[in-house]
Coordinates of C-alpha atoms and ligand atoms in Angstrom, one line a residue:
X1 CA -28.8 63.1 200.8
X2 CA -32.1 62.8 202.8
X3 CA -30.1 62.1 206.3
X4 CA -28.7 65.3 205.8
X5 CA -32.0 66.9 205.2
X6 CA -33.4 65.6 208.0
X7 CA -30.7 66.6 210.6
X8 CA -30.7 69.8 209.1
X9 CA -34.4 70.1 209.9
X10 CA -34.1 69.2 213.5
X11 CA -31.4 71.6 214.0
X12 CA -33.5 74.2 212.4
X13 CA -36.5 73.7 214.8
X14 CA -34.3 74.0 217.6
X15 CA -34.6 77.4 219.4
X16 CA -31.4 77.2 221.1
X17 CA -29.1 76.1 217.7
X18 CA -26.7 78.7 217.6
X19 CA -26.4 80.6 214.2
X20 CA -22.9 79.4 213.9
X21 CA -23.9 76.0 214.0
X22 CA -27.0 76.7 211.4
X23 CA -24.3 78.2 209.0
X24 CA -22.0 75.3 209.7
X25 CA -25.0 73.2 208.9
X26 CA -25.8 74.7 205.4
X27 CA -22.2 73.9 204.6
X28 CA -22.6 70.3 205.6
X29 CA -26.0 69.7 204.2
X30 CA -25.3 71.1 200.6
X31 CA -22.5 68.9 200.5
X32 CA -19.2 69.6 198.8
X33 CA -18.5 72.8 200.2
X34 CA -15.7 72.1 202.4
X35 CA -12.3 72.7 201.1
X36 CA -10.0 70.8 203.0
X37 CA -12.5 67.8 204.6
X38 CA -14.6 65.5 203.2
X39 CA -17.8 65.0 205.7
X40 CA -20.7 62.6 205.5
X41 CA -22.7 60.1 208.0
X42 CA -21.7 56.4 207.8
X43 CA -23.0 53.4 209.4
X44 CA -26.0 51.4 208.6
X45 CA -28.0 53.7 210.5
X46 CA -26.5 56.8 209.4
X47 CA -25.4 57.4 213.1
X48 CA -21.2 57.9 212.6
X49 CA -20.4 61.5 211.8
X50 CA -17.2 61.0 209.6
X51 CA -14.9 63.5 208.9
X52 CA -11.8 62.8 206.6
X53 CA -8.9 65.2 206.4
X54 CA -8.0 66.1 202.5
X55 CA -5.2 67.8 201.6
X56 CA -3.5 65.2 199.8
X57 CA -0.7 67.4 198.4
X58 CA 0.5 68.7 201.8
X59 CA 0.2 65.3 203.4
X60 CA -2.9 66.9 205.4
X61 CA -0.9 69.5 207.0
X62 CA -3.2 71.3 209.5
X63 CA -3.6 74.8 207.9
X64 CA -5.8 77.3 209.5
X65 CA -8.6 76.9 207.2
X66 CA -8.8 73.0 207.7
X67 CA -8.9 73.4 211.6
X68 CA -12.0 75.8 211.2
X69 CA -13.6 73.6 209.2
X70 CA -13.1 70.5 211.5
X71 CA -14.5 72.5 214.5
X72 CA -17.4 73.5 212.1
X73 CA -18.1 70.0 211.2
X74 CA -17.7 68.9 214.8
X75 CA -20.1 71.3 215.8
X76 CA -22.7 70.2 213.2
X77 CA -22.2 66.3 214.4
X78 CA -22.5 67.7 217.9
X79 CA -25.9 69.6 217.6
X80 CA -27.2 66.3 215.3
X81 CA -29.2 64.1 217.3
X82 CA -28.8 61.0 215.1
X83 CA -25.2 61.1 215.6
X84 CA -23.6 59.0 218.3
X85 CA -20.0 59.0 217.5
X86 CA -17.6 60.8 215.2
X87 CA -14.5 59.4 213.4
X88 CA -11.7 61.7 212.2
X89 CA -9.3 59.8 209.4
X90 CA -6.7 61.2 206.8
X91 CA -5.6 59.1 203.7
X92 CA -3.5 55.9 203.4
X93 CA -0.2 58.1 203.3
X94 CA -1.0 60.7 206.0
X95 CA -3.2 60.9 208.8
X96 CA -1.9 64.6 209.2
X97 CA 1.7 65.7 209.0
X98 CA 1.4 68.4 211.6
X99 CA 0.7 72.1 211.8
X100 CA 1.2 73.6 208.5
X101 CA 4.9 74.6 208.5
X102 CA 4.8 77.1 205.4
X103 CA 2.1 79.0 206.9
X104 CA 3.5 79.5 210.7
X105 CA 6.9 79.5 209.0
X106 CA 7.2 83.6 209.6
X107 CA 4.9 83.9 212.3
X108 CA 6.7 86.1 215.3
X109 CA 5.9 85.5 219.0
X110 CA 3.7 88.7 218.9
X111 CA 1.4 87.3 216.1
X112 CA 1.4 83.8 218.1
X113 CA 0.2 85.3 221.4
X114 CA -2.2 88.3 220.1
X115 CA -3.8 85.6 217.9
X116 CA -3.7 82.9 220.5
X117 CA -2.2 80.5 217.9
X118 CA -3.8 77.1 217.6
X119 CA -6.2 78.0 220.8
X120 CA -8.9 76.6 218.9
X121 CA -7.2 73.2 218.3
X122 CA -8.4 71.9 221.6
X123 CA -12.0 71.4 220.1
X124 CA -11.7 67.8 219.4
X125 CA -11.0 67.3 223.0
X126 CA -14.3 69.2 224.1
X127 CA -16.6 67.0 221.9
X128 CA -19.3 65.2 224.1
X129 CA -19.7 62.7 221.4
X130 CA -17.1 60.0 221.6
X131 CA -14.3 60.7 218.8
X132 CA -12.3 58.0 217.1
X133 CA -9.3 58.4 215.2
X134 CA -8.5 56.0 212.5
X135 CA -4.9 56.8 211.7
X136 CA -2.7 55.4 208.7
X137 CA 0.5 56.7 207.6
X138 CA 2.0 59.9 209.3
X139 CA 0.6 61.2 212.3
X140 CA 3.3 64.0 213.2
X141 CA 3.1 66.9 215.3
X142 CA -0.1 68.4 215.6
X143 CA -1.5 65.3 213.7
X144 CA -0.1 63.1 216.4
X145 CA -1.7 65.5 219.0
X146 CA -5.1 65.7 216.8
X147 CA -5.2 61.8 217.1
X148 CA -4.2 61.9 220.8
X149 CA -7.2 64.4 221.6
X150 CA -9.6 61.7 220.5
X151 CA -11.2 59.2 222.7
X152 CA -9.9 56.2 221.0
X153 CA -7.0 55.4 218.4
X154 CA -7.7 52.8 215.7
X155 CA -4.0 52.6 214.0
X156 CA -3.5 51.2 210.7
X157 CA -0.2 48.5 210.5
X158 CA 1.7 51.3 208.9
X159 CA 0.9 54.2 211.1
X160 CA 4.0 56.4 212.3
X161 CA 3.3 58.7 215.2
X162 CA 5.8 61.2 216.2
X163 CA 6.4 64.7 217.7
X164 CA 9.3 65.9 215.5
X165 CA 9.0 69.9 216.7
X166 CA 12.4 69.7 217.7
X167 CA 13.9 69.3 214.5
X168 CA 11.9 72.5 213.3
X169 CA 13.0 74.6 216.3
X170 CA 9.8 74.2 218.2
X171 CA 8.1 72.2 221.1
X172 CA 7.4 69.5 221.8
X173 CA 9.7 66.5 221.0
X174 CA 10.0 63.4 223.3
X175 CA 10.5 59.7 222.2
X176 CA 10.3 56.5 224.2
X177 CA 11.9 53.4 223.0
X178 CA 12.4 50.0 224.0
X179 CA 15.7 47.9 223.0
X180 CA 17.6 44.5 223.3
X181 CA 19.8 44.6 226.5
X182 CA 23.0 44.9 224.8
X183 CA 22.0 47.7 222.3
X184 CA 20.2 49.6 225.0
X185 CA 23.5 52.1 226.1
X186 CA 24.4 52.7 222.7
X187 CA 21.0 53.3 221.5
X188 CA 20.5 55.8 224.4
X189 CA 23.5 57.6 223.4
X190 CA 22.5 57.8 219.9
X191 CA 19.2 59.0 221.1
X192 CA 21.0 61.7 223.3
X193 CA 23.0 62.5 220.1
X194 CA 20.0 63.6 218.0
X195 CA 18.5 65.6 221.1
X196 CA 21.9 67.4 221.4
X197 CA 21.9 68.0 217.6
X198 CA 18.7 70.2 218.1
X199 CA 18.3 73.8 219.7
X200 CA 19.4 73.2 223.3
X201 CA 16.9 76.5 224.2
X202 CA 14.0 74.7 222.4
X203 CA 14.8 71.5 224.2
X204 CA 14.6 73.0 227.6
X205 CA 11.5 74.5 226.8
X206 CA 9.9 71.3 225.9
X207 CA 11.3 69.4 228.9
X208 CA 9.7 72.4 231.0
X209 CA 6.2 71.8 229.0
X210 CA 6.5 68.0 229.8
X211 CA 7.6 68.5 233.4
X212 CA 4.7 71.2 234.2
X213 CA 1.9 69.1 232.5
X214 CA 2.6 66.6 235.8
X215 CA 1.5 69.4 238.0
X216 CA -1.3 70.6 236.0
X217 CA -5.0 70.0 234.9
X218 CA -5.6 69.1 231.2
X219 CA -6.7 72.5 230.2
X220 CA -3.9 74.4 232.2
X221 CA -1.4 71.8 230.5
X222 CA -2.3 72.8 227.2
X223 CA -2.5 76.5 227.8
X224 CA 0.7 76.4 229.1
X225 CA 2.2 74.4 226.5
X226 CA 0.5 77.1 223.7
X227 CA 2.3 79.7 225.5
X228 CA 5.7 78.1 225.3
X229 CA 5.0 77.1 221.7
X230 CA 4.3 80.8 221.1
X231 CA 7.2 81.9 223.0
X232 CA 9.4 79.5 220.7
X233 CA 8.4 81.9 217.7
X234 CA 10.6 84.5 219.5
X235 CA 13.8 82.2 218.9
X236 CA 16.3 82.4 215.9
X237 CA 16.0 78.7 216.2
X238 CA 12.3 78.3 215.1
X239 CA 12.8 80.6 212.2
X240 CA 16.0 78.4 211.1
X241 CA 14.2 75.1 211.7
X242 CA 11.0 76.1 209.7
X243 CA 13.2 77.6 206.9
X244 CA 15.2 74.7 206.6
X245 CA 12.0 72.5 206.5
X246 CA 10.7 74.8 203.7
X247 CA 14.1 75.2 202.0
X248 CA 14.5 71.2 202.3
X249 CA 17.9 71.1 203.9
X250 CA 19.1 70.4 207.2
X251 CA 19.0 72.8 209.9
X252 CA 21.8 74.7 211.9
X253 CA 20.5 75.5 215.1
X254 CA 22.6 78.5 217.5
X255 CA 20.6 77.8 220.4
X256 CA 19.2 81.5 220.2
Ligands
LIG1 C1 2.0 71.8 216.3 C2 3.2 72.0 215.6 C3 3.4 71.0 214.1 O1 3.0 70.2 214.2 S1 5.0 71.5 213.7 C4 5.1 70.5 212.1 C5 5.3 68.8 212.8 N1 5.5 68.1 211.4 C6 6.8 67.8 211.1 O2 7.7 68.1 211.4 C7 6.4 66.9 209.7 C8 6.9 67.6 208.6 N2 7.0 66.7 207.2 C9 7.9 66.0 207.1 O3 8.9 65.7 208.1 C10 7.7 65.2 205.8 O4 7.0 65.7 204.6 C11 7.2 63.8 205.7 C12 8.4 62.8 206.9 C13 5.9 63.9 206.8 C14 7.0 63.2 204.6 O5 8.3 63.2 203.8 P1 8.1 63.0 202.3 O6 9.4 63.2 201.8 O7 7.3 61.6 201.9 O8 7.3 64.0 201.7 P2 7.5 65.5 201.6 O9 8.5 66.1 202.5 O10 8.1 65.7 200.1 O11 6.1 66.3 201.7 C15 5.4 66.4 200.7 C16 4.8 67.7 200.5 O12 3.9 67.6 201.6 C17 4.5 69.1 202.3 N3 4.4 68.6 203.8 C18 4.8 67.8 204.9 N4 4.4 68.2 205.9 C19 4.0 69.2 206.2 C20 3.8 70.4 207.2 N5 3.8 69.9 208.2 N6 3.3 71.6 206.7 C21 3.3 72.0 205.5 N7 3.7 71.1 204.4 C22 3.9 70.1 204.4 C23 6.1 68.9 202.0 O13 6.4 70.4 202.2 C24 5.6 68.5 200.5 O14 4.9 69.6 199.6 P3 5.9 70.4 198.4 O15 4.9 71.5 197.6 O16 6.8 69.3 197.6 O17 6.8 71.3 199.6

């Protein structure tokens, strides 16, 4: 507890500390007030900011509240002169199973666009301090992206990275694998069959985002991908994909 008080005190002395950081600091220093994450300082010198995603029943699905708390915790660690690096982790079963599908299932394109849905998710990539992802279990969709936004990824032996959004009727969803020579073509056809079973409309949008990224800066690429992601919420296939997940059934895409 002593280190928490010290860091809070050093922040409060700083005339440049923003009010938002100060209020986040209060959450941090009083401990236990975050709902979706656990936050502490680790290491012999308490110089490593440690953030554990903590929504076990939902496999650490990244709901809005969790992402807001993650931003707050990062703000506090960035302002803390003692902290030299930050670790983000989840549980043994899941780093994070992606954005919260139940929360976004009924969003419209208008909701996404007006609210600039997921814009603040880039916070991790803007951290001035090095961020290390410690990944066990599922790192899917937005969970995989969260890990990729970190500077270093340490993965447990059973970590599973994936971008399965295409199964939900939204972007992205590209996979690459290596196979023995004699299995390559048949595996490629199987892969083609899996892709073809998804929404062709949304597959095209995923390709557009990936191809555009080659021509853009990181910030432009992130922005373009978010806008296309928003646009999928204007399709029937996104509604079908996410509803099918929530109803625990196979999606039937209509390419519309
Ligand atoms: C940026 C966009 C995105 O990130 S879109 C989301 C991308 N992620 C996914 O599509 C993964 C969705 N999850 C799964 O496919 C599976 O849950 C699994 C493969 C990760 C694990 O399967 P398993 O059978 O072991 O567990 P459950 O499916 O029963 O899941 C347990 C519990 O967690 C809830 N949950 C899992 N992922 C999410 C999620 N992304 N959003 C919201 N909730 C999620 C799941 O619904 C179960 O809760 P329950 O109360 O039983 O319905």
